[in-house]
Coordinates of C-alpha atoms in Angstrom, one line a residue:
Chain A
X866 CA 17.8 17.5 -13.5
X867 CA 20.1 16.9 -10.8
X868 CA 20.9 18.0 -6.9
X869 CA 23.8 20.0 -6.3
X870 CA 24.1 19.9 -2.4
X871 CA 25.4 23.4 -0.4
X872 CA 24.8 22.6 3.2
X873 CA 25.7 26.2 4.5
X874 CA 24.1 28.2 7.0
X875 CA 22.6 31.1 5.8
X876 CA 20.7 34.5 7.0
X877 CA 17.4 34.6 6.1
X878 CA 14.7 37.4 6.4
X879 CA 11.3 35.5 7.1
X880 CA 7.7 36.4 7.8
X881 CA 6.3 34.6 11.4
X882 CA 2.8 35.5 10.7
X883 CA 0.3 33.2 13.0
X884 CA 1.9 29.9 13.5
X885 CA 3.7 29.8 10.1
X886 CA 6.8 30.7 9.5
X887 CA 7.6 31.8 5.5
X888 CA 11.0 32.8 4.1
X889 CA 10.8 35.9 2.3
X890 CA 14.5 36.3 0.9
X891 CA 18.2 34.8 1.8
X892 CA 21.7 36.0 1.5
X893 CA 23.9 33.4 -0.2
X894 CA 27.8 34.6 -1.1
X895 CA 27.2 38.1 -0.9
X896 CA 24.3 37.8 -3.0
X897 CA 20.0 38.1 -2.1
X898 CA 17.9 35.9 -3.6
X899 CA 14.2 36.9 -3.3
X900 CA 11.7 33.7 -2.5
X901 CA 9.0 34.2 -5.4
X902 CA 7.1 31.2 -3.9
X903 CA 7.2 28.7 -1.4
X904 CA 6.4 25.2 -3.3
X905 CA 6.1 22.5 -0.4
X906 CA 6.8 22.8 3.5
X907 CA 6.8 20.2 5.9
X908 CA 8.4 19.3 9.2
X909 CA 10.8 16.2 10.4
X910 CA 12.6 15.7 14.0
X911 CA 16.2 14.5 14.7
X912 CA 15.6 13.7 18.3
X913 CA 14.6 16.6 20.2
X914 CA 15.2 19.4 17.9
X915 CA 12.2 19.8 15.0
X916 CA 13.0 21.4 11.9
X917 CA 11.2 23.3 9.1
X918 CA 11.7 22.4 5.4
X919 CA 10.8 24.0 2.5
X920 CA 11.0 23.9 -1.1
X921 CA 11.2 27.5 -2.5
X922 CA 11.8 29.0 -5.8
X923 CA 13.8 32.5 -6.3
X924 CA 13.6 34.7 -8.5
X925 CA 16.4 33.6 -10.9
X926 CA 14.0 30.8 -11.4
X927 CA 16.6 28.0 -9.0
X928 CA 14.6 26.2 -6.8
X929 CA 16.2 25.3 -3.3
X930 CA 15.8 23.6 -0.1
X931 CA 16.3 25.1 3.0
X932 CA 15.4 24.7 6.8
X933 CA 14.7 26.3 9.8
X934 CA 16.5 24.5 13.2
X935 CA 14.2 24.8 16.0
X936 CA 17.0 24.7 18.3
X937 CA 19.3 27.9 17.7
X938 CA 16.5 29.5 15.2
X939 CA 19.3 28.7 12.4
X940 CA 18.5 28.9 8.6
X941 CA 20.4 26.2 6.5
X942 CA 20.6 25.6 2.7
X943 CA 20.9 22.2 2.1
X944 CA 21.3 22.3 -1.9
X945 CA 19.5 23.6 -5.1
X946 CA 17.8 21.4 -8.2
X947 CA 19.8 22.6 -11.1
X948 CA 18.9 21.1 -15.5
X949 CA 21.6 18.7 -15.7
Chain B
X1052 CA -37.8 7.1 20.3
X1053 CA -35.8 4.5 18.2
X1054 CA -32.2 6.2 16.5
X1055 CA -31.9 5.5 12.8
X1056 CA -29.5 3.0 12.3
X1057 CA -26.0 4.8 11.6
X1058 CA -25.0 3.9 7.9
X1059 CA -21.3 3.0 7.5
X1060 CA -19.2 5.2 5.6
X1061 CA -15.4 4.6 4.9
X1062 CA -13.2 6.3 3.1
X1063 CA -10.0 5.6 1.1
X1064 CA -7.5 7.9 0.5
X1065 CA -4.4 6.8 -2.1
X1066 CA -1.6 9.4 -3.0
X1067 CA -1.3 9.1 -6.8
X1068 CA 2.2 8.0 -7.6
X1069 CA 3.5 9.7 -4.5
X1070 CA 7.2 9.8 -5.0
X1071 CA 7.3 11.8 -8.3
X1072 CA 4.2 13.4 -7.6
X1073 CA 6.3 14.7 -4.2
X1074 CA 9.4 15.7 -6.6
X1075 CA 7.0 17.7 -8.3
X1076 CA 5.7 19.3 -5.8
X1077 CA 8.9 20.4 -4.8
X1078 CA 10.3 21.8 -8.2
X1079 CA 7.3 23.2 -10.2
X1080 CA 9.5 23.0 -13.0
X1081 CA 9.0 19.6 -13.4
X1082 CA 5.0 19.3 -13.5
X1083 CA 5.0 18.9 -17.4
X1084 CA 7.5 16.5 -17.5
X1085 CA 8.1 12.8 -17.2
X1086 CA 9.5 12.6 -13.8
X1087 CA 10.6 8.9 -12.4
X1088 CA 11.8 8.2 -8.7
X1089 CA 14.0 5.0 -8.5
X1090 CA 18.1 3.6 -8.8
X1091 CA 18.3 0.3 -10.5
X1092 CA 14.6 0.0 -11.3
X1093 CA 11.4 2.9 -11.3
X1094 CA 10.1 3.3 -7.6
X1095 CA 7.4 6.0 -8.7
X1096 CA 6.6 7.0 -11.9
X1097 CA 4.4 9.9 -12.5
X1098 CA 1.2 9.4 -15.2
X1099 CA 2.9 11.7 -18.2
X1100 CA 5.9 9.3 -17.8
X1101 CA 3.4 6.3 -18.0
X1102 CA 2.1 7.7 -21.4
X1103 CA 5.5 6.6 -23.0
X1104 CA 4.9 2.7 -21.4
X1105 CA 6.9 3.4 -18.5
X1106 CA 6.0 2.2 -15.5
X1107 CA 6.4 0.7 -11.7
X1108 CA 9.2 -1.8 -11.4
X1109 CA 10.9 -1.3 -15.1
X1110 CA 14.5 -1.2 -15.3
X1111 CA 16.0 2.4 -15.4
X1112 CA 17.8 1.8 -18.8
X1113 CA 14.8 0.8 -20.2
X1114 CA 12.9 3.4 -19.1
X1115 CA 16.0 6.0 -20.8
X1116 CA 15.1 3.7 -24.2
X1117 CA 11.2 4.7 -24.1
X1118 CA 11.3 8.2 -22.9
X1119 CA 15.2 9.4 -23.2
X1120 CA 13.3 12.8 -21.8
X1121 CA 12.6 10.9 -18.7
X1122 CA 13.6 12.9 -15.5
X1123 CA 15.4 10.3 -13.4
X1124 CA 15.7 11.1 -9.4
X1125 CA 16.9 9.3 -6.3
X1126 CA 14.4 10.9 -4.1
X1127 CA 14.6 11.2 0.0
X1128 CA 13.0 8.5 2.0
X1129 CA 12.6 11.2 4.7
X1130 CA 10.9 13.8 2.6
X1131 CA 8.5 11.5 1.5
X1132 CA 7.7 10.5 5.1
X1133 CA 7.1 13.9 6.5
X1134 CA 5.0 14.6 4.0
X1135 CA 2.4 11.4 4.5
X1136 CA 2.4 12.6 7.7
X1137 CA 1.4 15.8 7.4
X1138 CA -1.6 14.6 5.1
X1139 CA -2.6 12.1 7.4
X1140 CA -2.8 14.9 9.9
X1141 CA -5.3 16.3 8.0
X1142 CA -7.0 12.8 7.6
X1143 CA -7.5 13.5 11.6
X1144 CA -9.2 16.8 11.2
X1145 CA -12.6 14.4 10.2
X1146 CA -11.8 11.3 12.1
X1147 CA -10.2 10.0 14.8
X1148 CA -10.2 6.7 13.2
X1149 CA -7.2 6.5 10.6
X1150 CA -5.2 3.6 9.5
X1151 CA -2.4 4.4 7.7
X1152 CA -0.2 2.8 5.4
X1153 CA 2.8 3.8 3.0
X1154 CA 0.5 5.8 0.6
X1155 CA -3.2 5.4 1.6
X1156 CA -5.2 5.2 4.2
X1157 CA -8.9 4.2 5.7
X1158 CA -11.0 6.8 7.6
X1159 CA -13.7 5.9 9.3
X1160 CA -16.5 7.9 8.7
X1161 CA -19.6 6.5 10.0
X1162 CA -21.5 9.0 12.3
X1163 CA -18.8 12.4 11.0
X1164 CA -22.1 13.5 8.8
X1165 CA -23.6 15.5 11.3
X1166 CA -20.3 17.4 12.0
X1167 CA -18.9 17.4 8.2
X1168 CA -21.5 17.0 6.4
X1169 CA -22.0 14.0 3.4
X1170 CA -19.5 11.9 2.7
X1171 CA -19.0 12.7 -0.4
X1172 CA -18.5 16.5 0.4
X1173 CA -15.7 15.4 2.7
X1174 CA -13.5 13.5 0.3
X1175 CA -14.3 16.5 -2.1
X1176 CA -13.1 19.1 0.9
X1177 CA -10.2 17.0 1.6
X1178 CA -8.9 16.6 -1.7
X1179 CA -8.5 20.5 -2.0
X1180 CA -7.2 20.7 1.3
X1181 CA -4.5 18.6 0.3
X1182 CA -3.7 20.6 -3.2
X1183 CA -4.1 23.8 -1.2
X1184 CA -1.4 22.8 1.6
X1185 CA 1.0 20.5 -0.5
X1186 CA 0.2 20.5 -4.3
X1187 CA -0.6 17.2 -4.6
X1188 CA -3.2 14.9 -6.3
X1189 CA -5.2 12.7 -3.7
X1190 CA -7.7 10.0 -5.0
X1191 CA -10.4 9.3 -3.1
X1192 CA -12.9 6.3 -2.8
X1193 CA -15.6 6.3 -0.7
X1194 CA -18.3 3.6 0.1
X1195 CA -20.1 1.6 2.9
X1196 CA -16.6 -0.5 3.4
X1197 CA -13.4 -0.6 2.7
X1198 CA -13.1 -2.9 0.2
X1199 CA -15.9 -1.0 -1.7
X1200 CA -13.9 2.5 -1.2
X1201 CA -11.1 0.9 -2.0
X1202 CA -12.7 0.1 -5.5
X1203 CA -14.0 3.2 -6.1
X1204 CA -10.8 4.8 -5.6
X1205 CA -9.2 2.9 -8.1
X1206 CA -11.8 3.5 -11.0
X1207 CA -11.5 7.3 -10.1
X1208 CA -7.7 7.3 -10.6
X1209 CA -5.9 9.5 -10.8
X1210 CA -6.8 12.6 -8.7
X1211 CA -10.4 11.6 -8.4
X1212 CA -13.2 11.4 -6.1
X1213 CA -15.4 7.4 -6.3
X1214 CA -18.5 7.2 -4.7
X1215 CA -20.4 4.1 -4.5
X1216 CA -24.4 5.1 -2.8
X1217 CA -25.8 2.1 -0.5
X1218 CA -27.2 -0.2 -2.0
X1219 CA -24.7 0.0 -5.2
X1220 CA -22.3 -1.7 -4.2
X1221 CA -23.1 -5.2 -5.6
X1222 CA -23.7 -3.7 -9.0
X1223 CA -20.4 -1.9 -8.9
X1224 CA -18.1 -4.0 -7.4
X1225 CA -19.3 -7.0 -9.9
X1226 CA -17.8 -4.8 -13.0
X1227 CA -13.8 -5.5 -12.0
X1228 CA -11.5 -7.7 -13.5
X1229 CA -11.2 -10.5 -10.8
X1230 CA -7.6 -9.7 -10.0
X1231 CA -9.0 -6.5 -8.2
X1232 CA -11.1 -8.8 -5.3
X1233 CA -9.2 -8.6 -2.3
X1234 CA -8.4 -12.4 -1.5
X1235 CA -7.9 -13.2 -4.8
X1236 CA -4.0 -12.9 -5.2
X1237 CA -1.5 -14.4 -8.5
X1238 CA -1.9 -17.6 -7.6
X1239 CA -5.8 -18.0 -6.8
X1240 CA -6.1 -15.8 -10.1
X1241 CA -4.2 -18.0 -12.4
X1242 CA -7.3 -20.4 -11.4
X1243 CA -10.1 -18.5 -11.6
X1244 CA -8.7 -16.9 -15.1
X1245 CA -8.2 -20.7 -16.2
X1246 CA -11.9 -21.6 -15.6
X1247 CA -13.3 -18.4 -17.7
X1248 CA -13.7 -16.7 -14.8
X1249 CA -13.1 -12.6 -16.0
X1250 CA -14.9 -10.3 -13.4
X1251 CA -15.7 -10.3 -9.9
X1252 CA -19.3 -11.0 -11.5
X1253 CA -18.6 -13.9 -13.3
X1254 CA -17.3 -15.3 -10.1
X1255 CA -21.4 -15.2 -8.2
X1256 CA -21.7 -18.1 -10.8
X1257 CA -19.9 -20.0 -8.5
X1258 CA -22.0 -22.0 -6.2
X1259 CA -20.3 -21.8 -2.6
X1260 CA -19.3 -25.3 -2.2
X1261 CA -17.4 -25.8 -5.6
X1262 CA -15.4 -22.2 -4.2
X1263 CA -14.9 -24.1 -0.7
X1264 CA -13.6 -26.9 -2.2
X1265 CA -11.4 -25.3 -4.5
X1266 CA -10.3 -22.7 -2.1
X1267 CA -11.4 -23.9 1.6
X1268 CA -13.2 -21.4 4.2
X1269 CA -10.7 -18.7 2.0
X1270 CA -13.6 -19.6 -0.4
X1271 CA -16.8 -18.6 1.3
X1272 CA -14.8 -15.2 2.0
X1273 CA -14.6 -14.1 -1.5
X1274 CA -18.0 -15.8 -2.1
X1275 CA -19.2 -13.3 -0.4
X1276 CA -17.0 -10.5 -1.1
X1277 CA -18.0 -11.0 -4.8
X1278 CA -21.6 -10.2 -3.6
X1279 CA -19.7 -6.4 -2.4
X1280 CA -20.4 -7.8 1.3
X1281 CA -17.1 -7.0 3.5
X1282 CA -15.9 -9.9 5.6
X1283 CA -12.8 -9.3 8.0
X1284 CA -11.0 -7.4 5.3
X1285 CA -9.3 -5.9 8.2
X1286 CA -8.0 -8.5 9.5
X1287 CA -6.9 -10.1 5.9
X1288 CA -4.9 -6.4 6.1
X1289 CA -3.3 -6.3 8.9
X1290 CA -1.8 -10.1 7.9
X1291 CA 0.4 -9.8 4.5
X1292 CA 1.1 -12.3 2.6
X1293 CA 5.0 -11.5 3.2
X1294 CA 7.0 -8.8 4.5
X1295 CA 10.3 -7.6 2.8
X1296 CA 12.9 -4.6 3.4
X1297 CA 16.0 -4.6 1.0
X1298 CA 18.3 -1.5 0.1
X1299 CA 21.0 -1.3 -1.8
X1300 CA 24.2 0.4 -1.0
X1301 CA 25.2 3.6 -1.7
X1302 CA 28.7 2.4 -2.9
X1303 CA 29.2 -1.5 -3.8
X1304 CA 30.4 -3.6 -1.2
X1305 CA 32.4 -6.9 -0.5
X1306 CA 33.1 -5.9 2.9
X1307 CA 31.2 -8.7 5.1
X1308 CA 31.0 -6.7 7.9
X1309 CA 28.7 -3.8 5.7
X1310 CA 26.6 -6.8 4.2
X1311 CA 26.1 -8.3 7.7
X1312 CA 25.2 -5.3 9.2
X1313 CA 23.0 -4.5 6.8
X1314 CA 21.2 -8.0 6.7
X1315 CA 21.0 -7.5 10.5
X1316 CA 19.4 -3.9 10.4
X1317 CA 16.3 -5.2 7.3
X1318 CA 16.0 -8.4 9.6
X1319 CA 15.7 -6.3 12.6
X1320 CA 13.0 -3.4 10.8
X1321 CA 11.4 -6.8 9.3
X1322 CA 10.9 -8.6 12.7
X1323 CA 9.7 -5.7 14.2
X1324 CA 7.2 -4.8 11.7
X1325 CA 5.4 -8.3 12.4
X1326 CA 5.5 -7.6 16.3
X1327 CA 4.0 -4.4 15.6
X1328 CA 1.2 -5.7 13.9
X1329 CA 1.2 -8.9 16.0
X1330 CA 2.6 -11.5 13.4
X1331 CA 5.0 -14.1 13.3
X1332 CA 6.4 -15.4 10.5
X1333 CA 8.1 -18.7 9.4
X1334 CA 10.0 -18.6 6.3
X1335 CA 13.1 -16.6 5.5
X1336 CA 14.3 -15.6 1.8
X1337 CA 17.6 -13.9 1.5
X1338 CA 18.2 -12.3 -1.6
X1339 CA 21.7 -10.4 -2.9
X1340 CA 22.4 -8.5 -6.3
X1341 CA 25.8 -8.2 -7.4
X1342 CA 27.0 -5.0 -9.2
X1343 CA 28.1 -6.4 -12.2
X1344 CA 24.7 -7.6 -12.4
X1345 CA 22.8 -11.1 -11.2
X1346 CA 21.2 -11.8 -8.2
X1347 CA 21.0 -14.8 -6.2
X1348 CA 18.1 -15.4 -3.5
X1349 CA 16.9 -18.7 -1.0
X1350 CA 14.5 -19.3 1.4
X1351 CA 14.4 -21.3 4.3
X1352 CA 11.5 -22.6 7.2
X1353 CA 12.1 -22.0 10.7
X1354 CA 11.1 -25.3 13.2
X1355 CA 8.6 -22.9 14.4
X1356 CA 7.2 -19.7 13.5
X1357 CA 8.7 -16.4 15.7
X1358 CA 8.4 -12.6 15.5
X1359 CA 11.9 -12.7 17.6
X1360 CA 14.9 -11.2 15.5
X1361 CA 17.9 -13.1 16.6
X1362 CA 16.4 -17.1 14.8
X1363 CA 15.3 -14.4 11.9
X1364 CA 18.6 -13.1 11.3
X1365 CA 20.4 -16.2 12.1
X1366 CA 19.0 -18.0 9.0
X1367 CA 18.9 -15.5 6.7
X1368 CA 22.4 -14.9 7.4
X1369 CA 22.9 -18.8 7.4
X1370 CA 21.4 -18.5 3.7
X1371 CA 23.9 -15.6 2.4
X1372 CA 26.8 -17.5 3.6
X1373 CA 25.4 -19.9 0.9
X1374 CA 24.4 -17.8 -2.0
X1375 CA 27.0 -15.3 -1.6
X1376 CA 29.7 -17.3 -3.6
X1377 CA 31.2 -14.6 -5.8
X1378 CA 34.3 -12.8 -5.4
X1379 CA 32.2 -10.0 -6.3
X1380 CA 30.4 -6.6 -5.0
X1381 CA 27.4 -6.3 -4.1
X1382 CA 24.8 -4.0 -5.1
X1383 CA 22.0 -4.8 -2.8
X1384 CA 20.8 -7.1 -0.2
X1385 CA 17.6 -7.6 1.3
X1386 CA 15.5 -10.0 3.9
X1387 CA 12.0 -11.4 3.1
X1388 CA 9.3 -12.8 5.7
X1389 CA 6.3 -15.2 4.9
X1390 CA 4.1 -18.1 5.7
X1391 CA 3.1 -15.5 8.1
X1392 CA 0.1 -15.8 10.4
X1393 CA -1.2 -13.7 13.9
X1394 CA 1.0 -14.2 16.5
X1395 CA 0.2 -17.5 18.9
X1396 CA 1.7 -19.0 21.7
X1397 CA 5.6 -19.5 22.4
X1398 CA 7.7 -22.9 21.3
X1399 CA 7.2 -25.4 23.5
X1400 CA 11.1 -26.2 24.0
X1401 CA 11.4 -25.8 27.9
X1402 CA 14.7 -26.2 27.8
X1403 CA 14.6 -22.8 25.2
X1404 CA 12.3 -20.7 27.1
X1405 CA 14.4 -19.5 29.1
X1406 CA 16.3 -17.9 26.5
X1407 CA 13.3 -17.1 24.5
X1408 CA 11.8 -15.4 27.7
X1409 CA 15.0 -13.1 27.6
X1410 CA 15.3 -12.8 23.8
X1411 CA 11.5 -11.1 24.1
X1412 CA 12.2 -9.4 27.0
X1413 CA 14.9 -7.9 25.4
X1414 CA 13.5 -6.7 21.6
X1415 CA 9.8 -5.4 24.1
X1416 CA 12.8 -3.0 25.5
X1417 CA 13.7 -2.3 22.1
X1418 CA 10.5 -1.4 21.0
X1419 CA 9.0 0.5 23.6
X1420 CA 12.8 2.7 23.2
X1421 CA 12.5 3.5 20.0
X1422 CA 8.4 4.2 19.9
X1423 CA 9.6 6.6 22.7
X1424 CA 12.9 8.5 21.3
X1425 CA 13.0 7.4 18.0
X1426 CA 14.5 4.2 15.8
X1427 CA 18.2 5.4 15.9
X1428 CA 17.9 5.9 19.3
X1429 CA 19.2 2.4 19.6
X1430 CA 21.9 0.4 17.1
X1431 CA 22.5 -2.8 18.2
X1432 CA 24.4 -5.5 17.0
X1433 CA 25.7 -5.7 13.4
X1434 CA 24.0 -2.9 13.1
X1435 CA 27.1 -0.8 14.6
X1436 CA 28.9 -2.0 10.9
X1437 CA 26.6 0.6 9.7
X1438 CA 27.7 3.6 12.0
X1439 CA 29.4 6.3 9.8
X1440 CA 28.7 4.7 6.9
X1441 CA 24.9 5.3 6.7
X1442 CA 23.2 9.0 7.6
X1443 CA 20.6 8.3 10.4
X1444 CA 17.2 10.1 11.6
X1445 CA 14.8 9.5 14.0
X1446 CA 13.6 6.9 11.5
X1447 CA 16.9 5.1 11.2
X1448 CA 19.8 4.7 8.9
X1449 CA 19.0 6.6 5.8
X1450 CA 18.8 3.7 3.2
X1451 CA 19.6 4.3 -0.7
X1452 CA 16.5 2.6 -1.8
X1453 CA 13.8 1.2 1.4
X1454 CA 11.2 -0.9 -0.2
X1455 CA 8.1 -1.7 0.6
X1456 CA 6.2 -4.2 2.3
X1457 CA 4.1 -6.3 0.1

């Protein structure tokens, strides 16, 4: 198992139901990848901005990390969990 | 009319091999497998990986030789963090009184029945909770103190609920292996296990003053704690027997200024984590690995005991000037504190108070900084040597492997 990182920023279609905020599929190089689940979310701060993780896996069966920045409302990936 | 006297009820709550059980969590994938967090040695190693022998502080390679299935991963520090903070959030939903640690935590819970219900329903209600929100396993112990829940934590491991009912506690507690009594550490064990003594049972055949003289007052404390009576386990917590941060580097290093400002950043986290908790400590150990392998370490006392950073880092720096005699790399490098004891009065030097004033005047600023805005929010020192080499968060520099305090 290893980390490939992507650090890109990405669109994102997301569902802001209540307080949470749940992304529901992302465009990556032309391509969608539908979230089939969300596996762990949780929150961290770099000063003033906070920012939304989340652990999600698509449909191909990849798994990913991405966040949400509080700031500009802008959706990052920051890399996917690939077999090594 | 006279209230019933409130029983006491704590509770503790231990994340089950955090780390991996975190990677899991993250990559379903993985929940089958034997998944180990660590570089150079395991970190966190999750129970199907301990089924093939491995375990907490083995060697990497070795750990490849008994399970070459074994799922290896670095892990983020800052991943971790956020979320043992999100479940101690939850902690908060029943108590206002949580102390946290690393990867447990006490919660008070004397006088929460009328609101929650039993104790025992709690710890049941929050380790779903914490499946529900996170996925992962939560152990929890729960009896009339903490060293009792802490006990009955540990023989409900792993992701398990302990209850011990009043009046119980003498019985159970009396069934451990007498490494398990809080007090009784390596060294006080070696003792005990020399004069037959097994279980925290065994150890009520003890008459108080042969413990006493053996042990001094340390003694009447675990005579008693023996009987499941808790005596100022709190305060025993919040002073540990030493106080460590090492990391080692993301690339090997000869560079002096990277090792030095390295030193100086673990002294600096060290020395504030005793002020925090109001210590001071008087020994310094420095300890180096070098990347072809080998490690050197020394300690040295202070003149007197200080929770200042600047006589801290001074000798352990003095002490890697002497142990760092190799024309060689090095892998890691890391500060330890100890003979540590609650903070008391200043050194009696007049001629250095001045300086000493200025020197605590000046790491109060620090502190009261970064609890407001954040660790990175100042670098000081040697610590600049670091800038652009190390990520930072709110946290601080981004280390390859933080450790733990002991």
């Amino acid at each position: 198992m290893r980390v490939e990182p992507i650090q890109e920023r990405i669109k994102v279609r997301a569902d802001f139901e209540g307080a949470k905020v749940t992304p529901l599929l992302f465009l990556r190089n032309g391509q969608k990848h539908r979230v089939l689940k969300v596996n762990l979310r949780w929150e961290d701060r770099e000063g003033g901005r906070k920012l939304y993780y989340f652990s999600v896996s698509v449909e191909s069966g990849d798994v990913y990390q991405m966040h949400l920045d509080s700031a500009d409302l802008s959706w990052h990936l920051d890399f996917v969990m690939l077999e090594s | 009319m006279r209230e019933k006297p409130t029983r006491s009820w704590v509770m503790h709550v231990d994340f089950d091999s955090f780390f991996a059980s975190v990677e899991k969590a993250l990559n379903p994938k993985l929940m089958d497998r034997p998944v180990i967090v660590g570089a150079g040695v395991i970190a966190s190693c999750c129970y199907v990986a301990r089924a093939h022998g491995l375990h907490n502080g083995m060697p990497l390679s070795r750990a490849r030789r008994l399970c070459p299935d074994v799922v290896i991963l670095e892990g983020s520090q800052p991943t971790y963090r956020a979320v043992a903070l999100k479940i101690f959030d939850l902690l908060r939903e029943v108590s206002p009184n949580v102390e946290t640690f690393l990867d447990d935590a006490y919660v008070e819970l004397t006088g929460t029945e009328r609101l929650y219900g039993a104790p025992i329903q709690i710890g049941d209600w929050l380790r779903k909770r914490v499946r529900a929100e996170t996925g992962l396993p939560l152990t929890v112990g729960i009896g009339s103190s903490r060293m009792v829940a802490r006990l009955a934590g540990k023989g409900a491991k792993p992701d398990g609920l302990g209850y011990v009912p009043p009046g119980d506690e003498s019985d159970f507690v009396g069934r451990f292996p007498i490494r398990d009594l809080p007090g009784v550490g390596f060294r006080y064990g070696d003792i005990l296990e020399r004069l037959r003594i097994r279980t925290i049972a065994d150890l009520r055949n003890m008459p108080l003053e042969a413990l006493t003289d053996l042990f001094h007052s340390h003694g009447e404390i675990l005579y008693r704690r023996c009987r499941g009576e808790d005596t100022a386990v709190v305060e025993e917590r919040e002073v540990p027997k030493s106080i460590s941060r090492e990391s080692s580097f993301h690339v090997n290093t000869a560079d002096r200024k990277e090792i030095d400002g390295m030193l100086f950043y673990l002294s600096e986290r060290a020395a504030r984590t005793l002020r925090q908790l109001g210590l001071e400590a008087r020994t310094v150990r420095t300890r180096v690995r070098y990347g072809g392998g080998g490690s050197e370490a020394m300690a040295r006392s202070l003149t007197v005991p200080t929770d200042q950073h600047a006589p801290l880092f001074e000798k352990a720096l003095t002490i890697l000037d002497r142990i760092y005699g190799r024309r060689e790399a090095l892998h890691l490098v890391g500060v330890t504190l100890s003979g540590i004891r609650m903070a008391n009065g200043r050194q009696l030097d007049l001629l250095a108070q001045d300086e000493a004033d200025r020197e605590e005047h000046l790491n109060d600023a620090l502190d009261e900084v970064r609890d407001r805005f954040g660790y990175s929010a100042v670098v000081a020192g040697k610590s600049l040597d670091l800038l652009g080499k190390l990520e930072q968060n709110d946290y601080g520099f981004v280390l390859r492997t933080p450790s733990l305090t002991k």
